[in-house]
Short mmCIF file of C-alpha atoms and ligand atoms in Angstrom, two decimals:
data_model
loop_
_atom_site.label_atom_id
_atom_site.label_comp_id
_atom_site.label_asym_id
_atom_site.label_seq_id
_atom_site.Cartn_x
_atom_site.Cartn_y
_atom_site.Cartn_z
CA UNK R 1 8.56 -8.97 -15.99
CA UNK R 2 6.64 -11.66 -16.98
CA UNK R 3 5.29 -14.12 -14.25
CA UNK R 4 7.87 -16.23 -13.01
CA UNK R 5 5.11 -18.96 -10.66
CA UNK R 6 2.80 -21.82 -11.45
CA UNK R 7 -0.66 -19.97 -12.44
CA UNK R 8 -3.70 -22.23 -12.53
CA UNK R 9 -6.55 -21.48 -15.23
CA UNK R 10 -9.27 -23.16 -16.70
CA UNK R 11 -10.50 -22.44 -20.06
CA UNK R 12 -14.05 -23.04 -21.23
CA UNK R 13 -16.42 -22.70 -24.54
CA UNK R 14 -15.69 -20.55 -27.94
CA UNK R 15 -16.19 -16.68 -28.59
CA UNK R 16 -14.36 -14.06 -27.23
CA UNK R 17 -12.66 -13.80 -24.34
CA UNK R 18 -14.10 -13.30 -20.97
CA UNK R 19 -11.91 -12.91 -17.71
CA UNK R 20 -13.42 -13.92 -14.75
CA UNK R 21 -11.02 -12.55 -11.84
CA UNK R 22 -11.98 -14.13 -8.29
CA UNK R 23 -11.92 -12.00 -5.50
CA UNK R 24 -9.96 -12.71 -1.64
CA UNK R 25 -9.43 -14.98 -0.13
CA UNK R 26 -11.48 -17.45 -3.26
CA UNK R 27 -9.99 -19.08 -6.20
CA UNK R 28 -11.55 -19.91 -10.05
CA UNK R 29 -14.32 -22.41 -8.35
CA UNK R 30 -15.85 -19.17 -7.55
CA UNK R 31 -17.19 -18.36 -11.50
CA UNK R 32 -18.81 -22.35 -11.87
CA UNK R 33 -21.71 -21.24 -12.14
CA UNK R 34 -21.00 -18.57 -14.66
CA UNK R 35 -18.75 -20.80 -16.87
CA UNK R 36 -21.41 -22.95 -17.66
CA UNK R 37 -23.98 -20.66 -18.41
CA UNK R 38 -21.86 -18.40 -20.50
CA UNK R 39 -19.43 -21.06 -22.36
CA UNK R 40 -21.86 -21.34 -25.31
CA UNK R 41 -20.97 -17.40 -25.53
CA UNK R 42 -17.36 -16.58 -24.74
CA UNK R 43 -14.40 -18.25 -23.76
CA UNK R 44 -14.28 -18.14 -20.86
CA UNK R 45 -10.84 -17.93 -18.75
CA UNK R 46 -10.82 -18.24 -14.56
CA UNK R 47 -7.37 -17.49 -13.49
CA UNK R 48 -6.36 -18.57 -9.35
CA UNK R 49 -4.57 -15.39 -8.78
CA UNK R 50 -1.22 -16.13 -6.89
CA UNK R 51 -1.18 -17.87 -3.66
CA UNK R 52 -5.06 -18.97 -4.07
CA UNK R 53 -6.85 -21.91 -5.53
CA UNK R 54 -4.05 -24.12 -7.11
CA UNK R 55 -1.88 -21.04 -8.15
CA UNK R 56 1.86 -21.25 -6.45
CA UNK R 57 1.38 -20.41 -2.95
CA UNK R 58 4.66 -17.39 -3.35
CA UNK R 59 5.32 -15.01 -0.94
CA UNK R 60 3.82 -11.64 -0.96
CA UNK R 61 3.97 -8.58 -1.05
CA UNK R 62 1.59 -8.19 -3.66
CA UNK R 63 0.22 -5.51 -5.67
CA UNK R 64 -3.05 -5.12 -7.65
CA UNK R 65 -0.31 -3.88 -10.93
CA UNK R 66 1.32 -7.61 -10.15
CA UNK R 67 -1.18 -9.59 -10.00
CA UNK R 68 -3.27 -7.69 -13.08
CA UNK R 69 0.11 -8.38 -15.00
CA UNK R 70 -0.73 -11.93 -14.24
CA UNK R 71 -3.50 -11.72 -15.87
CA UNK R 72 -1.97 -10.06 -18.96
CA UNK R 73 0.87 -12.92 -18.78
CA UNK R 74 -1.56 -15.63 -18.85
CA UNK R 75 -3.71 -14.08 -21.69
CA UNK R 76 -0.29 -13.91 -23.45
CA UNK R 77 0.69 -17.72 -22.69
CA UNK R 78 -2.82 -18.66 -24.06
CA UNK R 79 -2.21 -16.31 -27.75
CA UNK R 80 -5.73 -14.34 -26.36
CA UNK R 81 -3.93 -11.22 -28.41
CA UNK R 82 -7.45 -9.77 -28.90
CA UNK R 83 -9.82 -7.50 -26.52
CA UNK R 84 -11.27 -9.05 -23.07
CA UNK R 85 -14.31 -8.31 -21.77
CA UNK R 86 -12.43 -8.16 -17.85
CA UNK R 87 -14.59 -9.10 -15.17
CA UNK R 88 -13.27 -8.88 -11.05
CA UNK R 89 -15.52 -9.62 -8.11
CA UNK R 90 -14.58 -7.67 -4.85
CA UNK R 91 -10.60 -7.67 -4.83
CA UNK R 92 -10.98 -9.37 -8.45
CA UNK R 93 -12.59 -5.70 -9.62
CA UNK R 94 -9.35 -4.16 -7.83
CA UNK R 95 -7.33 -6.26 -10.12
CA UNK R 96 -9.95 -5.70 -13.47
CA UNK R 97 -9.33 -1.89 -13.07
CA UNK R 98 -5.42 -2.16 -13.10
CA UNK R 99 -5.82 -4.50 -15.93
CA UNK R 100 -7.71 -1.43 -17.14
CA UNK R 101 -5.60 0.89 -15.95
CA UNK R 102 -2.04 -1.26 -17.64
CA UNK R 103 -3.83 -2.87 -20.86
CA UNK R 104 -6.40 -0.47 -22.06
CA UNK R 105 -5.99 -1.32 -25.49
CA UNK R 106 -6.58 -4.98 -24.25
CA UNK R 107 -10.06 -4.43 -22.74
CA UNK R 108 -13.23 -4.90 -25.17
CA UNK R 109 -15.44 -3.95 -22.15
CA UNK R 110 -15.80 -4.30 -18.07
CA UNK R 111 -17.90 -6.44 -15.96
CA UNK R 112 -17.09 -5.17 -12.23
CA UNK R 113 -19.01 -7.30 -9.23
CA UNK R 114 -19.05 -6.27 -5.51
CA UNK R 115 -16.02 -3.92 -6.11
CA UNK R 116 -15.28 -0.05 -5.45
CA UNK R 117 -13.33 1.91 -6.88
CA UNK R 118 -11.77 3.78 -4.09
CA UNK R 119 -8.57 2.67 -1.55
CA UNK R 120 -8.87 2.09 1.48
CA UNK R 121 -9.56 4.18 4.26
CA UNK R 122 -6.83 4.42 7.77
CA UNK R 123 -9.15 2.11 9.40
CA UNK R 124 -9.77 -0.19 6.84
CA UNK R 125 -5.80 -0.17 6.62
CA UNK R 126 -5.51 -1.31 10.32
CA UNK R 127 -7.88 -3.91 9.64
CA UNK R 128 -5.89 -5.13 6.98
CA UNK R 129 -3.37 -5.38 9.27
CA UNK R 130 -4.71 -7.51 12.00
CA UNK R 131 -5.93 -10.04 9.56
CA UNK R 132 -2.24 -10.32 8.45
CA UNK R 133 -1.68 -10.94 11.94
CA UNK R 134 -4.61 -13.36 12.05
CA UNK R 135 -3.47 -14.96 9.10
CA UNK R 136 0.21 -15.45 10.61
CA UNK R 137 -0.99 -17.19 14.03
CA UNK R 138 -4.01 -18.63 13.08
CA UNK R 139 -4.28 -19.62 9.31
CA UNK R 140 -6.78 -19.64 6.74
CA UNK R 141 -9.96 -20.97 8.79
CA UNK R 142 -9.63 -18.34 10.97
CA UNK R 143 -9.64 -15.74 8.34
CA UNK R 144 -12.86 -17.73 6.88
CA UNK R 145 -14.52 -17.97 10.17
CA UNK R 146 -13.89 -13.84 10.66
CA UNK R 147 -15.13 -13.19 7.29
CA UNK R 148 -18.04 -16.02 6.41
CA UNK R 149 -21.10 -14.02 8.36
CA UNK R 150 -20.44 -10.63 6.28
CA UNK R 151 -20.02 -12.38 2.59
CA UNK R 152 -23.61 -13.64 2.29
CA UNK R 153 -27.26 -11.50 2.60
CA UNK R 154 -28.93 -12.30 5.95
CA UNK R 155 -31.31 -14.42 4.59
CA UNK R 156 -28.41 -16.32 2.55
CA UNK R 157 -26.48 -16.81 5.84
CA UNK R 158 -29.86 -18.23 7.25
CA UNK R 159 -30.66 -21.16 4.59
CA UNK R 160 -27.80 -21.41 2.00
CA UNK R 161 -25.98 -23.98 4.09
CA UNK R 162 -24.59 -25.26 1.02
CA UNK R 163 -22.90 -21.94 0.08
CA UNK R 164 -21.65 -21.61 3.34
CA UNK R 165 -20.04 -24.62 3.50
CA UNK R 166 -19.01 -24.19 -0.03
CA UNK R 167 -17.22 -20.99 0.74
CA UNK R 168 -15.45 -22.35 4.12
CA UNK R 169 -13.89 -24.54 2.02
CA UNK R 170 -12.43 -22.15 -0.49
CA UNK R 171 -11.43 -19.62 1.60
CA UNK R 172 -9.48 -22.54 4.14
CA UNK R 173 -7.41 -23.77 1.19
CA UNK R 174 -5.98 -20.32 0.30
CA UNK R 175 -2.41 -20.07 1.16
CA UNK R 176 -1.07 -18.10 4.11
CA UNK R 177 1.16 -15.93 1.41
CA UNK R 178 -1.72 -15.55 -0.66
CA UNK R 179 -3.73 -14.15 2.06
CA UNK R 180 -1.09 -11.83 3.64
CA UNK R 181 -0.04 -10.91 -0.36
CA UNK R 182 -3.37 -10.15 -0.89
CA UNK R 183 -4.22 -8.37 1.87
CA UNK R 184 -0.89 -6.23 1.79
CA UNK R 185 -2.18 -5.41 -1.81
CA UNK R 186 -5.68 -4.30 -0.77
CA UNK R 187 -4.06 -2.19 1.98
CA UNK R 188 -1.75 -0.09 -0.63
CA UNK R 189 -4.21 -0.16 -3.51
CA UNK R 190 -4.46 3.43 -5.13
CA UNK R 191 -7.48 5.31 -5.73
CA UNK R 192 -9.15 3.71 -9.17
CA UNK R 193 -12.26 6.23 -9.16
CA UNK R 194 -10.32 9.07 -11.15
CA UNK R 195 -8.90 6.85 -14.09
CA UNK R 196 -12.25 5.63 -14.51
CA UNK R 197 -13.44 8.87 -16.24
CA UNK R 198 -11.37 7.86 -19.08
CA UNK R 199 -12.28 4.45 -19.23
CA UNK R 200 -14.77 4.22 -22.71
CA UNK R 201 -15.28 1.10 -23.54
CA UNK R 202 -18.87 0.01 -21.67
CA UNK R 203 -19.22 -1.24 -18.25
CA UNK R 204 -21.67 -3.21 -16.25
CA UNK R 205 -21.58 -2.75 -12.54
CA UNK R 206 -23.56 -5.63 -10.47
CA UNK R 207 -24.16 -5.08 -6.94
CA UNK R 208 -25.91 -7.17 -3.86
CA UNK R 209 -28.47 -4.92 -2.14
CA UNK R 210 -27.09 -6.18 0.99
CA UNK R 211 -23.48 -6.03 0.71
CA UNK R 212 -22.14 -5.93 4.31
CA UNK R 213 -18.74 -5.42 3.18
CA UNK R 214 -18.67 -2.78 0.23
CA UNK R 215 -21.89 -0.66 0.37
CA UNK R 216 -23.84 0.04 -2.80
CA UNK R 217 -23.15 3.60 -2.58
CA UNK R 218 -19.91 2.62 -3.61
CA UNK R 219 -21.02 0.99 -6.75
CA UNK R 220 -23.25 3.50 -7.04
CA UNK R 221 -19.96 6.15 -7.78
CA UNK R 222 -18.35 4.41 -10.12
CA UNK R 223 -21.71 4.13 -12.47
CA UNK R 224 -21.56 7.80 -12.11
CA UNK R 225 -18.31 8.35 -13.01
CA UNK R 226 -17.87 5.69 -15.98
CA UNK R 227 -19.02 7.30 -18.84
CA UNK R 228 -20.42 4.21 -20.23
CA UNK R 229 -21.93 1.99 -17.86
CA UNK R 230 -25.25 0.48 -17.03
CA UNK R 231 -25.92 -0.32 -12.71
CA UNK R 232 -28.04 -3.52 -11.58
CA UNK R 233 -28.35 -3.39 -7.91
CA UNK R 234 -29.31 -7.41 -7.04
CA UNK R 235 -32.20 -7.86 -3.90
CA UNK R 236 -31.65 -10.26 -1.78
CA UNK R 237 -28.05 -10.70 -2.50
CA UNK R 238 -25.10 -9.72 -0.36
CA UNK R 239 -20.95 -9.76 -1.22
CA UNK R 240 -21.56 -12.96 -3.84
CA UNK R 241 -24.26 -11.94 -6.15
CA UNK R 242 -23.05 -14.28 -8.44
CA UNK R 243 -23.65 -17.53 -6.14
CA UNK R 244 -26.72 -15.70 -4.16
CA UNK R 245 -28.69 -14.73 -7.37
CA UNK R 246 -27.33 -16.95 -10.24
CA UNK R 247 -29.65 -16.73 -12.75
CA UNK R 248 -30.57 -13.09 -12.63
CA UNK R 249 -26.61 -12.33 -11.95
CA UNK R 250 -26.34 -14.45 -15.71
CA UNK R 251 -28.63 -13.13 -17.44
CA UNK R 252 -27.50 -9.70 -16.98
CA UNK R 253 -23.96 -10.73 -17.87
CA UNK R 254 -24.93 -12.34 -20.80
CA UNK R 255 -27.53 -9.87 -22.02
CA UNK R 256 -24.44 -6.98 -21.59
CA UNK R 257 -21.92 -9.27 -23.56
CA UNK R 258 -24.51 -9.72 -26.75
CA UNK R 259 -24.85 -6.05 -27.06
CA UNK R 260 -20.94 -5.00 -26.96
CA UNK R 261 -19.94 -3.77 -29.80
C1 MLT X 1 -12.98 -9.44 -1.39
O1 MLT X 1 -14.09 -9.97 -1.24
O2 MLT X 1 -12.28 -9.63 -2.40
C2 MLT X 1 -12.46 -8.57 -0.29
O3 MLT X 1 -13.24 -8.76 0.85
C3 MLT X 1 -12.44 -7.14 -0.68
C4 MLT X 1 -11.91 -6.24 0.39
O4 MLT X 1 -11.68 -6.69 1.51
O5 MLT X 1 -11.72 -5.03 0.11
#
């Protein structure tokens, strides 16, 4: 079915296509940093997946297949016919594998962030839950307050005011149904670690050293089980490696995207 809700993009630069996939509860304004130092490479495209950013704030349920066909829809409405290198931070990498998973023959290569490949566990489930419930009484700063301290590396949360405050602001102007969508999606997410033996185009895995909310080991299992993939564990950077360690986070990006094939 093809998407049937106002979907916010920007586009950026010349050379193929990169999709940059945001993860929860963030939007586009996430990948700045990364649009203008890769631009001059790749065109780059930064989706706001439904009910974030300036995407249509429609009710959920969502699913990671739903909001990867998004993706595919928008790639459509822009004539991007050929390959993507797919990138997801975090809930963004749950969507990049279903892109994976829907659109292989779409996918030039992977770029996953933060992510993990497996579902969630019964607890993690109940957490999901309450945060629904958060998110119904309290709104969208509340979810940012619960979630701000764990995003960032300690010493990140200690002096990057400006990040902080950055990120408050994102995460308070995500929707209500986009958070409750996206959190109903997380919840019933499958397993991705299995398909991911197949996957054979090549991969580049970038983790924070000290990732409070998706440990490295994590990260760690799906470089093992991609049989094409290359691991950069970041120091000193926590959920956001992209905002926490810019340049190195860049460099690696674009040093993987001038050797693909
Ligand atoms: C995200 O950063 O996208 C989410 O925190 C991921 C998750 O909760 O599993």
């Amino acid at each position: 079915m093809k998407k049937t809700f106002q979907m916010a993009y920007s586009m950026a630069g010349s050379g193929r296509p990169l999709l940059l996939i945001h993860g929860y509860p963030l939007s586009r304004a996430l990948w700045k940093a990364q649009v203008e130092a890769l631009k001059e490479l790749c065109t780059v495209i930064t989706p706001d997946l439904r009910g974030h950013g300036e995407s249509e704030a429609i009710p959920g349920p969502y699913s990671m297949d739903m909001l990867a066909d998004d993706c595919a829809h928008l790639l459509d409405d822009l004539q991007l016919q050929q390959p993507v290198i797919v990138g997801g931070l975090s809930m963004g990498g749950y969507v990049a594998m279903a892109f994976c998973r829907r659109y292989p023959e779409r996918v030039a290569g992977l770029l996953l962030t933060a992510t993990r490949a497996g579902a969630d566990s019964p607890e993690g489930r109940a957490n999901r839950e309450r945060a629904m419930q958060l998110a119904q009484e309290s709104g969208a700063e509340a979810i940012a307050d619960s979630m701000l301290p764990k995003m960032f590396a300690p010493g990140t949360y200690a002096q990057r005011l400006d990040l902080i405050a950055f990120l408050r602001r994102m995460m308070s102007q995500t929707s209500v149904e986009g958070i409750i969508g996206a959190l109903a999606a997380m919840k019933d997410r499958p397993d991705s670690l299995p398909g991911l033996t197949d996957f054979s185009k090549p991969a580049l895995i970038i983790h924070g050293a000290e990732d409070q909310l998706i440990p490295p080991q994590d990260a760690q299992a799906m470089h093992t089980t991609l049989p094409q993939s290359q691991f950069m564990l970041l120091p000193s950077a926590g959920h956001l490696p992209n905002l926490e360690q810019t340049e190195p986070y860049n460099a690696a990006v674009r040093h993987f995207i001038q050797r693909l094939p």
